[in-house]
XYZ file of C-alpha atoms in Angstrom:
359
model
C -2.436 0.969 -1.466
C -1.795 2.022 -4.674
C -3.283 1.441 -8.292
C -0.644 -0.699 -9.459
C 1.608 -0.924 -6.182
C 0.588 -1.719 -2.226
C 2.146 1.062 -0.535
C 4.837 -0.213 1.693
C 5.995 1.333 5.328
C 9.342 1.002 6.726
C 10.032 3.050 9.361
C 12.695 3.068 12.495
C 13.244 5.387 15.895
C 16.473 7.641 16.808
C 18.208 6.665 13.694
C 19.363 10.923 14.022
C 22.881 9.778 13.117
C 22.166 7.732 10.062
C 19.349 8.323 7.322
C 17.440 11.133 8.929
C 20.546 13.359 8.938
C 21.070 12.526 5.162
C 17.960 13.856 4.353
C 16.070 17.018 3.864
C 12.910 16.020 4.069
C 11.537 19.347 4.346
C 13.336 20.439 0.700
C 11.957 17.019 0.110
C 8.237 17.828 0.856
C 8.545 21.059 -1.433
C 10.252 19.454 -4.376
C 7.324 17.044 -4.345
C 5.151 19.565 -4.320
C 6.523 21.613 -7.020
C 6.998 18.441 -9.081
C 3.550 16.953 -8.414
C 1.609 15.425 -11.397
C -1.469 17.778 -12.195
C -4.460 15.991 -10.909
C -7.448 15.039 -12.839
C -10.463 17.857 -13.640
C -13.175 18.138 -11.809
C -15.591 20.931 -10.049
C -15.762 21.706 -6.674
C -19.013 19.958 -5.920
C -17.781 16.873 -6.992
C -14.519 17.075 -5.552
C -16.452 18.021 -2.138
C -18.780 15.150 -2.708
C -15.968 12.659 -3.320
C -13.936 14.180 -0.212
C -17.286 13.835 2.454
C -17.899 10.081 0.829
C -14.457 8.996 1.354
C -14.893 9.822 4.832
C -18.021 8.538 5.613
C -16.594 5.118 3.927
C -13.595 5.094 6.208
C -15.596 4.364 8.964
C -18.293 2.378 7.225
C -15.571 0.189 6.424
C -14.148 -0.281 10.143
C -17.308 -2.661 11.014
C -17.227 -5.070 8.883
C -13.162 -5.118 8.893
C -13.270 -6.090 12.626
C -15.770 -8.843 12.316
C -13.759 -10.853 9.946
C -10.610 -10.270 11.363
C -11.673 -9.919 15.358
C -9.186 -7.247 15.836
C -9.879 -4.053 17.367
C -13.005 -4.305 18.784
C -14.017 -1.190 21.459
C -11.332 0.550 19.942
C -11.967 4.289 18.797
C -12.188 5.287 15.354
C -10.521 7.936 14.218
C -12.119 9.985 11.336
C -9.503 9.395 8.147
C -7.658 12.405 6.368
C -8.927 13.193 2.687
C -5.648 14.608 0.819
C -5.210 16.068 -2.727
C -1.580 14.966 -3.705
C 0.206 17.473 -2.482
C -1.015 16.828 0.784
C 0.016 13.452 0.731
C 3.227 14.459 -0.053
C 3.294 16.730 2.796
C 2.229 14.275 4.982
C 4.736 11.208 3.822
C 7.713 13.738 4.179
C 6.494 14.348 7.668
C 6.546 11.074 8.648
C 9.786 10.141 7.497
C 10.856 12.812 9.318
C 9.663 11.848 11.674
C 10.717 8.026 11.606
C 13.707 8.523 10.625
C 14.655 10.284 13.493
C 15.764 13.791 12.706
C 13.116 14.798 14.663
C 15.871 14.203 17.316
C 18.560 15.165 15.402
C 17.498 18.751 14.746
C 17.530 18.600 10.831
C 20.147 17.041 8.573
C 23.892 17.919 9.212
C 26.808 18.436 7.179
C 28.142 20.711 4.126
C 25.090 20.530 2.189
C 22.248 19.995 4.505
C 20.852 16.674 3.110
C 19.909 18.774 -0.097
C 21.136 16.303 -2.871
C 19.002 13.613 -0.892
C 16.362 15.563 -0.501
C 15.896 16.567 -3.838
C 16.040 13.095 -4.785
C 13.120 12.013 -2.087
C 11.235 14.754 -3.351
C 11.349 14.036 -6.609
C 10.404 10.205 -5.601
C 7.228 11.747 -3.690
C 6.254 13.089 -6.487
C 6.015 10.145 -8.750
C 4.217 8.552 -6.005
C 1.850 11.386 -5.354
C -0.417 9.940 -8.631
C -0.267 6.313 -7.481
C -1.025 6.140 -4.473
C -5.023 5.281 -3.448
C -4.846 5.003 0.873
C -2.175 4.817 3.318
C -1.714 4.292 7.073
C 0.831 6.083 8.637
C 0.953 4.047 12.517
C 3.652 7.419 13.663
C 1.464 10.176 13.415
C -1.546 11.519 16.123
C -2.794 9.617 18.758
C -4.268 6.355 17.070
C -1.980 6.819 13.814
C -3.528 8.462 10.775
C -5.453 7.015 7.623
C -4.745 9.188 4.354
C -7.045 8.944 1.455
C -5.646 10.162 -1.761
C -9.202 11.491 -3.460
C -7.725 12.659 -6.719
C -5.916 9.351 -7.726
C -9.132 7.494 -6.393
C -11.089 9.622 -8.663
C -8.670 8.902 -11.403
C -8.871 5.291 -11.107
C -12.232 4.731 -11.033
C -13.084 6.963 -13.814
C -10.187 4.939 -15.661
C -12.228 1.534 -14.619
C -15.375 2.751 -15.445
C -16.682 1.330 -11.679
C -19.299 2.657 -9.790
C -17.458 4.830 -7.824
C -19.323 4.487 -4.252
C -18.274 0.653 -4.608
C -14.750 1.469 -5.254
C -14.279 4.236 -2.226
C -15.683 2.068 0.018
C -13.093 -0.647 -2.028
C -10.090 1.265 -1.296
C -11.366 2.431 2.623
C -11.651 -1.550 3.680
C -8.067 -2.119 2.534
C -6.738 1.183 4.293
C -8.720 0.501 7.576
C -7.029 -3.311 7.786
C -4.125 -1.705 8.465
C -5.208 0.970 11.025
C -7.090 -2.636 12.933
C -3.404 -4.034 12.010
C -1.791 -1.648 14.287
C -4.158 -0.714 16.918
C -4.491 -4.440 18.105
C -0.857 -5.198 18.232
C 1.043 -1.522 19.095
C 4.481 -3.272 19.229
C 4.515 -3.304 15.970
C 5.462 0.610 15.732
C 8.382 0.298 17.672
C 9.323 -2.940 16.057
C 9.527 -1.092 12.524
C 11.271 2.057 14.473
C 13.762 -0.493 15.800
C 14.571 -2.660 12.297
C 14.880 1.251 10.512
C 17.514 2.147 13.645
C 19.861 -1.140 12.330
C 19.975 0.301 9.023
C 21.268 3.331 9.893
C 24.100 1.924 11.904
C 27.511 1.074 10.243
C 27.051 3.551 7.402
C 30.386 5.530 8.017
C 32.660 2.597 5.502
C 35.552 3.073 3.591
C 33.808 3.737 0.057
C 36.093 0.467 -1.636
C 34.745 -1.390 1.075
C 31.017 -0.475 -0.546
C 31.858 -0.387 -4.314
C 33.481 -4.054 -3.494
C 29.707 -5.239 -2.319
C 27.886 -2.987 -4.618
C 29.869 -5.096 -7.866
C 29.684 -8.386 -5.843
C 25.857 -7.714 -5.383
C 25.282 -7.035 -9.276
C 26.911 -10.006 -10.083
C 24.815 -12.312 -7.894
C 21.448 -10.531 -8.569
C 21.936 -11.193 -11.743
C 19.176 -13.381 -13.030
C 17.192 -13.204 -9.798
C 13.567 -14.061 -9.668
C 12.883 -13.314 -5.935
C 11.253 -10.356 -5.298
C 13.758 -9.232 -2.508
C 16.157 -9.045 -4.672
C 14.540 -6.678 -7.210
C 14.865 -2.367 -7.385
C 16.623 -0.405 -5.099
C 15.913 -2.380 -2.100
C 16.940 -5.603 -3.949
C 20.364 -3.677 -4.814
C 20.097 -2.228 -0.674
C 19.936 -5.781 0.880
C 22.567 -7.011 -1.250
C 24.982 -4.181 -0.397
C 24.588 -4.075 3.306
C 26.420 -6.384 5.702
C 24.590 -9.126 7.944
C 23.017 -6.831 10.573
C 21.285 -4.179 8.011
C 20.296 -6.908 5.492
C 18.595 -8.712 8.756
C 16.505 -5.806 9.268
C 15.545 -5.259 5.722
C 14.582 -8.365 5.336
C 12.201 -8.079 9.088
C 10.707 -5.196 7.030
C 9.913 -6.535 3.587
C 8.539 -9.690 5.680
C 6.588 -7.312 7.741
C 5.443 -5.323 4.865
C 4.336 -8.563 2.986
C 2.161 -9.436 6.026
C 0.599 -6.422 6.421
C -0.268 -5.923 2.700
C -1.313 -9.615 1.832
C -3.385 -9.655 4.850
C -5.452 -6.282 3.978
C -6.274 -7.942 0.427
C -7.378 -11.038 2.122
C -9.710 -8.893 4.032
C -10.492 -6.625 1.585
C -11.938 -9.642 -0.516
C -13.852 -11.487 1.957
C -15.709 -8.301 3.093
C -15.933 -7.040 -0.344
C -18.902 -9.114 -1.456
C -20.991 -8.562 1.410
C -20.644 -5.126 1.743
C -19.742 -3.987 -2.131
C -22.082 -5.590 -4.247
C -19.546 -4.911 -7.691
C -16.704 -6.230 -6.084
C -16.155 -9.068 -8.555
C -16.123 -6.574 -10.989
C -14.005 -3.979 -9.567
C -11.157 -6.924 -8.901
C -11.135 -7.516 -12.633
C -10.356 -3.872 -13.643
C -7.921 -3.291 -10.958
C -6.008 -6.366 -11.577
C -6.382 -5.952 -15.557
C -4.997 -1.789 -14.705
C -2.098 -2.877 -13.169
C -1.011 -5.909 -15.945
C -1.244 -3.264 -18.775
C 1.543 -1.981 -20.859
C 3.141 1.080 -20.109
C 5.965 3.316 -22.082
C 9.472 2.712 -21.344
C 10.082 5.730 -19.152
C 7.314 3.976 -16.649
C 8.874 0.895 -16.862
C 12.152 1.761 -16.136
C 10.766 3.874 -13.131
C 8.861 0.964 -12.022
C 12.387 -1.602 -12.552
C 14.241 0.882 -10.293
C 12.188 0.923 -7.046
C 11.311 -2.519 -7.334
C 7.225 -1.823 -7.871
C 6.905 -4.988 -9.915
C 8.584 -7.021 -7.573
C 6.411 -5.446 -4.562
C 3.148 -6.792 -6.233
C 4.608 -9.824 -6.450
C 5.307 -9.560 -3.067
C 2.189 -8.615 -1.681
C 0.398 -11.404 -3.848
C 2.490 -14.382 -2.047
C 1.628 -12.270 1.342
C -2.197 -12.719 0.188
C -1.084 -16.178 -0.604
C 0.348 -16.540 2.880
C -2.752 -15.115 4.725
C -5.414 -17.326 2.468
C -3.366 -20.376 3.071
C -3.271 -19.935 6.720
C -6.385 -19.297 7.493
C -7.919 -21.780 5.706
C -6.354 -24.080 7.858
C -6.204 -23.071 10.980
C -9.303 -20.013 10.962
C -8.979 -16.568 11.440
C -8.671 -16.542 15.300
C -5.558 -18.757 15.163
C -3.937 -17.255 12.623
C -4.238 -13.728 14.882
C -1.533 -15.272 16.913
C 0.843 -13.638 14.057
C -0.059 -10.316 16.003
C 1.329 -11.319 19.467
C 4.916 -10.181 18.909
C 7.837 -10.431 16.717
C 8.279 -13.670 17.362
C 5.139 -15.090 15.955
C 5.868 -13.263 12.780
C 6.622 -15.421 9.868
C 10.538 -15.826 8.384
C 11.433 -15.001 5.053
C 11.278 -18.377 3.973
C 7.744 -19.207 5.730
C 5.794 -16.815 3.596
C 6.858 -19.339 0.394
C 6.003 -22.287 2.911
C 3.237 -20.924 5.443
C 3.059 -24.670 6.592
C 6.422 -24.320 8.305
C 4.981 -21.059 10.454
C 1.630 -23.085 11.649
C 4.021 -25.790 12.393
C 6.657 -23.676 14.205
C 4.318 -21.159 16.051
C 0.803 -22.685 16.344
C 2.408 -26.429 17.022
């Protein structure tokens, strides 16, 4: 979750030949770093405070998550990582890594290492490193890991002028509906690994073959209102033959789930267990519509962040939908494998997925 953008996973397994070897994601990690915005003031007592809250809230926040969505329940839970930004950083390069598959591969081949790529990831973490509030990362430690950004939490809800115990416990019951996500259906780990492996096969093209798409691709998009088809993934699923384009769009599907499903939690828990809620919706929501200078907005056009709130609002739209139809213990039959997930076209028309997989 971030401020103004849902954090989004994709992630694959043994993809060693593909897009782990064309990245350094350890020059990556310390580019980041190096580039990292400088995070907001404060003393060490307060920074300690905020650090011991946010964990405490983590799993305050796992209760009342599994009652309304009947997920997880006698599952352990695993105490949450409090980060500063670097550490985030750290931690998302790692798990690309990871994901990616170089892992396997033994680090990034060829003349220059991965380096230009890396720089480029790294400099990508970095501008990332301020926005993001929480994420779940399902590939790392034995029950995945939930990261919790303090600074940029701090930052926000000093910006909001919210109480800030309402917020951190805000942010935590978002975060947590993803770790209850993952720990009651574990497929869904290797079904990410799996979509991420498709991507990376194929990539070895004559380079007319690709500038041929790439023009064909800016020609269609042209216009475009679907949020698919927006940013660098837009321009990536456009560019990519049947196979690849199949998987990205299993991801961005998956990724809508998983985020408008954690906001549909995240507000019917929020009133019963943060008593400002109502209020902390309206500032959040107002944050993210503001105006921002054109360098932001042209960061913001080219990895598709406007188009990825969109998204995540017709996955909320989705989820509400849904269960108000059929109840929350029916609509957990999206969790029993990839096949009860919803197509690209059943998140616009959830009717068509109760009618297809509940009957």
């Amino acid at each position: 979750m971030t401020d103004d953008l849902r954090s989004e996973k994709s992630d694959g397994t043994n993809a060693s030949s593909g897009l782990g070897a064309a990245v350094d994601w350890a020059l990556a990690s310390k580019t980041g770093a190096k580039l990292a915005p400088k995070e907001p003031s404060m003393s060490r007592y307060t920074a300690d405070a905020a650090f011991a809250e946010l964990a405490a809230a983590s799993i305050r926040a796992e209760g009342p998550v599994r009652e309304t969505t009947g997920l997880a329940d006698g599952l352990p839970v695993p105490d949450a990582q409090i980060v500063n930004r670097v550490g985030w950083i750290e931690a998302a390069a790692a798990s690309m890594k990871h994901l990616t598959g170089e892992d396997d591969a033994g680090g990034p081949s060829g003349l220059l290492g991965g380096k230009p790529a890396g720089l480029q990831a790294g400099a990508m973490l970095a501008f990332l490193s301020s926005a993001i509030l929480g994420q779940y990362d399902p590939f790392t430690g034995e029950h995945g890991t939930l990261l919790l950004v303090a600074p940029n939490i701090i930052a926000v809800e000093r910006a909001l002028k919210v109480d800030a115990s309402d917020f951190r416990l805000w942010v935590c019951l978002h975060e947590v509906t993803h770790r209850v996500q993952f720990s009651s259906a574990p497929w869904l780990g290797e079904y990410m690994r799996s979509s991420v492996a498709v991507l990376s096969e194929g990539i070895d093209e004559p380079m007319s073959e690709f500038a041929t798409r790439l023009t064909t691709a800016l020609k269609n998009r042209k216009g475009s209102t679907k949020a698919e088809d927006a940013g660098v993934v837009g321009l990536l699923r456009a560019t990519q033959p049947p196979p690849q384009r199949e998987a990205i769009d299993r991801l961005l599907v998956l990724g809508t789930l998983l985020e408008g499903h954690a906001d549909h939690v995240m507000d019917a828990v929020g009133p019963a267990v943060v008593p400002s809620v109502a209020h902390i919706r309206n500032a959040f929501d107002s944050r993210r519509r503001r105006k921002q200078n054109p360098l932001q907005r042209l960061i913001r056009a080219l990895l598709g962040m406007d188009a990825k709130m969109a998204q995540y609002v017709r996955g909320k739209a989705f989820v509400d939908h849904v269960v108000g139809v059929v109840g929350m213990e029916r609509f957990n039959t999206v969790w029993t494998d990839a096949d009860t997930l919803p197509l690209l076209d059943e998140i616009e028309n959830p009717d068509r997925w109760i009618a297809r997989v509940l009957g």
